[in-house]
Coordinates of C-alpha atoms in Angstrom, one line a residue:
M1 CA 73.5 96.5 92.9
N2 CA 76.7 94.8 93.9
K3 CA 79.1 93.0 91.5
L4 CA 77.6 89.5 92.2
Q5 CA 74.1 90.8 91.4
E6 CA 75.4 92.3 88.2
I7 CA 77.0 89.0 87.1
D8 CA 73.8 87.1 88.0
Q9 CA 71.8 89.6 86.0
E10 CA 73.9 89.0 82.9
I11 CA 73.6 85.3 83.4
T12 CA 69.8 85.6 83.6
Y13 CA 69.8 87.7 80.4
W14 CA 71.7 85.1 78.4
Y15 CA 69.7 82.3 79.9
R16 CA 66.5 84.1 78.7
E17 CA 68.0 84.4 75.2
R18 CA 68.7 80.7 75.2
L19 CA 65.1 79.9 76.3
K20 CA 63.8 82.0 73.4
L21 CA 65.4 79.6 71.0
L22 CA 64.7 76.3 72.9
H23 CA 61.4 77.1 74.8
P24 CA 61.2 73.7 76.6
L25 CA 57.7 73.4 78.1
R26 CA 58.2 73.0 81.9
Q27 CA 55.0 74.3 83.3
L28 CA 51.5 73.8 81.8
F29 CA 48.6 75.5 83.4
W30 CA 45.1 74.1 82.9
E31 CA 42.2 76.4 83.8
C32 CA 40.0 73.5 84.7
T33 CA 37.2 75.7 85.9
L34 CA 36.1 79.3 86.3
R35 CA 33.7 78.4 89.1
C36 CA 34.7 79.3 92.6
N37 CA 33.1 78.8 96.1
M38 CA 34.4 82.2 97.2
A39 CA 34.1 85.8 95.9
C40 CA 37.5 87.3 96.9
R41 CA 37.9 91.1 96.4
H42 CA 41.2 90.7 94.5
C43 CA 40.3 88.0 92.1
G44 CA 42.0 88.7 88.8
S45 CA 39.8 86.2 87.0
D46 CA 36.5 87.5 88.5
C47 CA 35.4 84.0 89.2
K48 CA 31.8 83.2 90.3
T49 CA 29.9 80.3 91.8
V50 CA 28.2 79.8 88.4
S51 CA 30.5 80.7 85.4
N52 CA 29.4 81.8 82.0
V53 CA 32.1 79.5 80.6
P54 CA 31.5 75.8 81.3
D55 CA 34.2 73.6 82.7
M56 CA 36.4 72.0 80.1
P57 CA 35.8 68.3 79.9
F58 CA 39.0 66.5 80.9
E59 CA 38.9 64.4 77.8
D60 CA 39.4 67.6 75.8
F61 CA 42.6 68.3 77.7
I62 CA 44.1 64.8 77.4
P63 CA 45.2 65.2 73.8
V64 CA 47.3 68.2 74.9
L65 CA 49.0 66.1 77.5
D66 CA 49.7 63.4 74.9
E67 CA 51.2 65.8 72.5
V68 CA 53.6 67.2 75.1
R69 CA 54.7 63.8 76.3
L70 CA 55.2 62.7 72.7
H71 CA 57.4 65.6 71.8
Q72 CA 59.4 66.0 75.0
P73 CA 59.4 62.7 76.8
H74 CA 62.5 63.5 78.9
I75 CA 61.3 66.7 80.4
K76 CA 59.2 66.5 83.6
T77 CA 56.5 69.0 82.9
M78 CA 54.5 70.2 85.9
V79 CA 50.8 70.5 85.2
F80 CA 49.0 73.0 87.4
T81 CA 45.2 72.7 87.8
V82 CA 43.9 76.2 88.5
G83 CA 40.7 78.2 88.2
G84 CA 38.6 79.3 89.9
E85 CA 38.8 76.7 92.6
P86 CA 39.9 73.4 91.2
L87 CA 38.3 71.3 94.0
V88 CA 34.7 72.3 92.9
R89 CA 35.2 69.9 90.0
K90 CA 33.7 66.6 91.0
D91 CA 36.2 64.7 88.8
I92 CA 39.4 66.6 89.9
I93 CA 40.8 63.5 91.7
E94 CA 40.4 61.4 88.6
C95 CA 41.9 64.2 86.5
G96 CA 44.9 64.3 88.8
R97 CA 45.3 60.5 88.8
T98 CA 45.3 60.4 84.9
I99 CA 47.8 63.3 84.8
T100 CA 50.1 61.3 87.1
E101 CA 49.7 58.1 85.1
K102 CA 50.7 59.9 81.9
G103 CA 54.0 60.7 83.5
F104 CA 53.5 64.3 84.5
L105 CA 53.9 66.0 87.9
W106 CA 50.8 67.9 88.9
G107 CA 50.0 70.7 91.4
M108 CA 47.2 72.9 92.4
V109 CA 46.4 76.4 93.7
S110 CA 43.5 76.3 96.1
N111 CA 41.7 78.5 98.6
G112 CA 41.6 75.6 101.0
K113 CA 37.9 75.7 101.7
L114 CA 37.3 72.1 100.6
I115 CA 40.5 70.6 102.0
D116 CA 39.9 68.2 104.9
S117 CA 41.6 65.0 105.9
Y118 CA 39.7 62.8 103.4
M119 CA 40.3 65.2 100.5
M120 CA 44.0 65.5 101.3
N121 CA 44.4 61.7 101.3
E122 CA 42.6 61.5 98.0
L123 CA 44.8 64.2 96.5
S124 CA 47.9 62.4 97.7
D125 CA 46.8 59.1 96.4
A126 CA 46.2 60.8 93.0
G127 CA 49.8 61.9 93.0
L128 CA 49.5 65.6 93.9
R129 CA 53.0 66.9 94.2
S130 CA 52.6 70.7 94.7
L131 CA 50.0 72.8 96.5
A132 CA 49.6 76.4 97.4
V133 CA 47.0 77.9 99.7
D134 CA 46.3 81.5 100.7
V135 CA 46.6 83.2 104.1
D136 CA 46.1 86.8 103.4
G137 CA 46.6 88.3 106.8
L138 CA 45.4 87.9 110.4
R139 CA 41.8 86.8 110.8
D140 CA 40.2 90.2 110.2
T141 CA 42.2 91.2 107.1
H142 CA 42.2 87.7 105.6
N143 CA 38.4 87.4 105.9
W144 CA 38.0 91.0 104.6
L145 CA 40.0 90.2 101.4
R146 CA 38.3 86.8 101.0
N147 CA 34.8 88.2 101.6
D148 CA 34.1 85.3 103.9
N149 CA 33.9 85.4 107.7
N150 CA 34.9 81.8 108.0
S151 CA 37.7 81.6 105.5
F152 CA 40.6 82.2 108.0
D153 CA 39.6 79.3 110.2
V154 CA 38.9 77.0 107.3
V155 CA 42.3 77.6 105.6
Y156 CA 44.1 77.1 109.0
N157 CA 42.3 73.8 109.4
A158 CA 43.4 72.9 105.8
I159 CA 47.0 73.7 106.7
G160 CA 46.8 71.1 109.5
H161 CA 45.9 68.4 107.0
I162 CA 48.3 69.6 104.3
K163 CA 51.4 69.5 106.4
K164 CA 50.8 65.8 107.1
A165 CA 50.8 64.8 103.5
P166 CA 53.8 62.9 102.3
H167 CA 55.9 63.8 99.2
L168 CA 54.2 67.2 98.9
I169 CA 55.8 70.5 98.2
W170 CA 53.5 73.2 99.6
D171 CA 53.6 76.8 100.5
V172 CA 51.4 79.7 101.7
I173 CA 50.6 82.7 99.5
T174 CA 49.9 86.1 101.0
C175 CA 48.4 88.9 98.8
V176 CA 49.8 92.0 100.4
N177 CA 47.6 95.1 100.3
S178 CA 47.2 98.4 102.2
R179 CA 45.2 96.7 105.0
N180 CA 47.5 93.8 105.8
I181 CA 51.0 95.3 105.2
S182 CA 51.3 96.5 108.7
Q183 CA 50.6 93.0 109.9
L184 CA 53.5 91.3 108.1
E185 CA 55.6 90.7 111.2
E186 CA 52.6 89.2 113.0
I187 CA 51.7 87.1 110.0
K188 CA 55.2 85.8 109.8
R189 CA 55.2 84.7 113.5
M190 CA 51.7 83.1 113.0
L191 CA 52.8 81.1 110.0
I192 CA 56.0 79.9 111.7
E193 CA 54.0 78.7 114.7
A194 CA 51.6 76.9 112.4
G195 CA 54.5 74.9 110.9
V196 CA 54.6 76.7 107.6
T197 CA 58.1 76.6 106.1
K198 CA 57.6 78.2 102.6
W199 CA 55.9 81.5 102.1
R200 CA 55.3 83.7 99.1
C201 CA 54.2 87.3 99.1
F202 CA 52.3 88.8 96.1
S203 CA 51.3 92.3 95.4
I204 CA 47.9 92.7 93.8
V205 CA 47.6 93.4 90.1
P206 CA 44.7 95.9 89.1
M207 CA 42.7 93.5 86.9
G208 CA 39.5 91.6 87.2
R209 CA 37.6 92.3 90.4
A210 CA 40.6 94.2 91.8
K211 CA 40.8 96.7 88.9
D212 CA 39.1 99.7 90.7
D213 CA 39.7 98.9 94.3
E214 CA 42.4 101.3 95.6
E215 CA 42.6 99.7 99.0
L216 CA 44.2 96.7 97.4
V217 CA 47.1 98.6 95.8
L218 CA 50.3 99.3 97.7
S219 CA 51.7 102.8 97.7
N220 CA 55.3 103.3 96.5
S221 CA 56.6 103.5 100.1
Q222 CA 54.6 100.4 101.1
Y223 CA 56.0 98.5 98.2
R224 CA 59.5 99.4 99.2
Y225 CA 58.7 98.4 102.8
L226 CA 57.5 95.0 101.5
M227 CA 60.8 94.4 99.6
D228 CA 62.8 95.4 102.7
F229 CA 60.7 93.1 104.9
I230 CA 61.3 90.2 102.5
V231 CA 65.1 90.8 102.5
K232 CA 65.2 90.9 106.3
T233 CA 63.1 87.8 106.7
R234 CA 65.2 85.8 104.2
M235 CA 68.3 86.8 106.2
E236 CA 66.7 85.6 109.5
G237 CA 66.3 82.1 108.0
K238 CA 63.3 81.1 110.1
I239 CA 60.9 80.7 107.1
Q240 CA 61.6 80.6 103.3
L241 CA 60.0 83.8 102.1
S242 CA 60.1 85.0 98.5
Y243 CA 58.4 87.6 96.4
A244 CA 56.3 86.5 93.4
C245 CA 57.6 86.5 89.9
E246 CA 56.0 89.8 89.5
G247 CA 58.4 92.1 87.7
Y248 CA 61.9 93.5 87.5
L249 CA 63.1 94.9 90.9
G250 CA 66.5 96.6 90.2
D251 CA 68.7 96.5 93.2
Y252 CA 66.4 94.0 95.0
E253 CA 67.1 91.4 92.3
G254 CA 68.6 88.3 93.8
L255 CA 67.7 89.4 97.3
V256 CA 63.9 88.8 97.4
R257 CA 63.8 85.6 95.2
R258 CA 66.0 82.7 94.6
S259 CA 66.7 83.9 91.1
H260 CA 66.6 87.1 89.0
F261 CA 63.4 88.2 87.3
L262 CA 62.5 86.2 84.2
C263 CA 59.0 86.2 82.8
S264 CA 58.7 82.5 81.7
A265 CA 55.4 83.0 79.9
G266 CA 55.8 81.6 76.3
L267 CA 59.4 80.6 77.1
T268 CA 58.8 77.6 79.4
T269 CA 55.2 78.2 80.5
A270 CA 51.9 77.8 78.6
S271 CA 48.3 77.6 79.6
V272 CA 45.1 76.2 78.3
L273 CA 42.1 78.3 79.3
S274 CA 38.6 77.0 80.1
D275 CA 37.4 77.9 76.5
G276 CA 40.4 76.1 75.0
S277 CA 42.5 79.3 74.3
I278 CA 46.3 78.8 74.4
S279 CA 48.2 81.4 76.2
G280 CA 51.2 82.0 78.4
C281 CA 50.8 81.7 82.2
L282 CA 47.3 82.1 83.7
S283 CA 48.1 85.3 85.4
I284 CA 47.8 86.9 82.0
R285 CA 44.2 88.1 81.7
S286 CA 44.6 90.2 78.6
N287 CA 44.1 88.7 75.2
Y288 CA 47.5 87.4 74.2
H289 CA 46.1 84.1 73.1
Q290 CA 48.0 82.2 70.4
G291 CA 45.5 79.7 69.3
N292 CA 42.8 77.3 70.6
I293 CA 43.0 73.6 71.2
Y294 CA 39.6 73.1 69.6
K295 CA 41.0 74.5 66.3
D296 CA 44.8 74.1 66.5
D297 CA 47.4 71.5 67.3
F298 CA 48.7 72.6 70.7
W299 CA 52.3 71.5 70.0
N300 CA 52.4 73.3 66.7
V301 CA 51.2 76.5 68.4
W302 CA 53.8 76.1 71.1
Q303 CA 56.6 75.6 68.6
N304 CA 55.7 78.1 65.9
R305 CA 53.7 80.9 67.5
F306 CA 54.2 82.9 70.8
D307 CA 56.2 85.5 68.9
K308 CA 55.0 88.3 71.2
Y309 CA 56.3 86.3 74.1
R310 CA 59.7 85.4 72.7
N311 CA 60.6 88.7 71.0
R312 CA 59.5 91.5 73.3
E313 CA 60.9 94.4 71.4
W314 CA 57.3 95.5 70.7
M315 CA 57.2 96.4 74.5
R316 CA 59.9 99.1 74.0
S317 CA 57.3 101.9 73.9
G318 CA 55.6 104.3 76.2
E319 CA 57.5 104.5 79.6
C320 CA 59.7 101.5 78.4
A321 CA 60.9 103.3 75.3
D322 CA 64.1 104.8 76.7
C323 CA 64.3 102.7 79.9
K324 CA 67.9 102.0 80.9
V325 CA 67.0 98.6 82.4
F326 CA 64.9 97.3 79.5
K327 CA 67.6 94.7 78.6
Y328 CA 67.0 92.9 81.9
C329 CA 63.3 93.8 82.4
Q330 CA 62.2 93.0 78.8
G331 CA 59.1 95.1 79.4
N332 CA 58.0 93.5 82.6
G333 CA 55.7 90.5 83.0
M334 CA 53.2 89.8 80.3
H335 CA 50.5 89.7 82.9
L336 CA 51.0 93.4 83.4
R337 CA 50.1 94.3 79.8
N338 CA 46.7 95.5 78.8
N339 CA 45.1 94.3 75.5
D340 CA 46.5 97.4 73.7
G341 CA 50.0 96.6 74.9
S342 CA 50.2 99.4 77.5
L343 CA 51.8 98.7 80.8
M344 CA 49.6 98.6 83.9
F345 CA 52.4 99.6 86.2
C346 CA 56.2 99.3 86.4
N347 CA 57.6 97.7 89.5
Y348 CA 61.0 99.3 88.9
N349 CA 59.6 102.8 88.7
K350 CA 57.4 102.1 91.8
L351 CA 60.6 101.3 93.7
F352 CA 63.1 103.8 92.4
N353 CA 61.8 106.5 90.2
S354 CA 59.0 108.0 92.4
K355 CA 58.6 109.5 95.8

């Protein structure tokens, strides 16, 4: 790590300390459905066509929006509608329009299957400002991961409509696994030719449907290759590639993302799950719920709970107990913790402390 990286790392540390005290809510995720029109191999939520948990009525979520706007009217909070597949909700356009009318920005993560010209126009008219869709490889590897032989063609058709939308910040997400990692150069060329300008690479967390699928997990050498590929691509400047906010990456910090690692869950990010549970970001599938909107005042929970998120000394155990980088890592992302607090895996060790 060079001197500039070290300085940026210290700045990030003190910025995190400041956020622990202030915790302005900048991102609010709404798990608007656990239904999905696909059955992807790597789904961390294990979503299905018919969910055991019914969709939350939008009128139940509106009081949360009103509380946030009342208490921090000068902060532009981004509301992300996620699932599941948000577009399976018949009222998603009306939900988005109301979110916009209440003064929020709103975005969506979608598999693209239901995005055509008409839907894209409807979403734009409802004020959609941010959208992410998935391209998980070349045709064969994408369709394999998505468990759908038509998915690749469908999402490419969706991209054609998305890039025409005005005032929209959008990107493509690729979940890198042992099958598609050898295709990254080809995927990059393909995305650039398709007019994609922003690209994010994720590694797959062993949870939900992905928990016991070894084909989805990168080996240590593959993980290092991914980091080197991102660094090289960023230097080329042909497409804006970044790694997900996955975990602390040591010497790669500041090189594979715009900023150094900072898990924002409970600091600037909260979520409301389909059953009303209040948590950090929606990547967290373990039970670190802080309350429930059907029993608790959301803003009171945000202001006065979330101790496990804001003071992470409890994570200083197991392999984190004597870790030399704990000050900057803070026990890794909350989404990488099991219910018992144990760490699923350590990004730093995967990169530097193993063969």
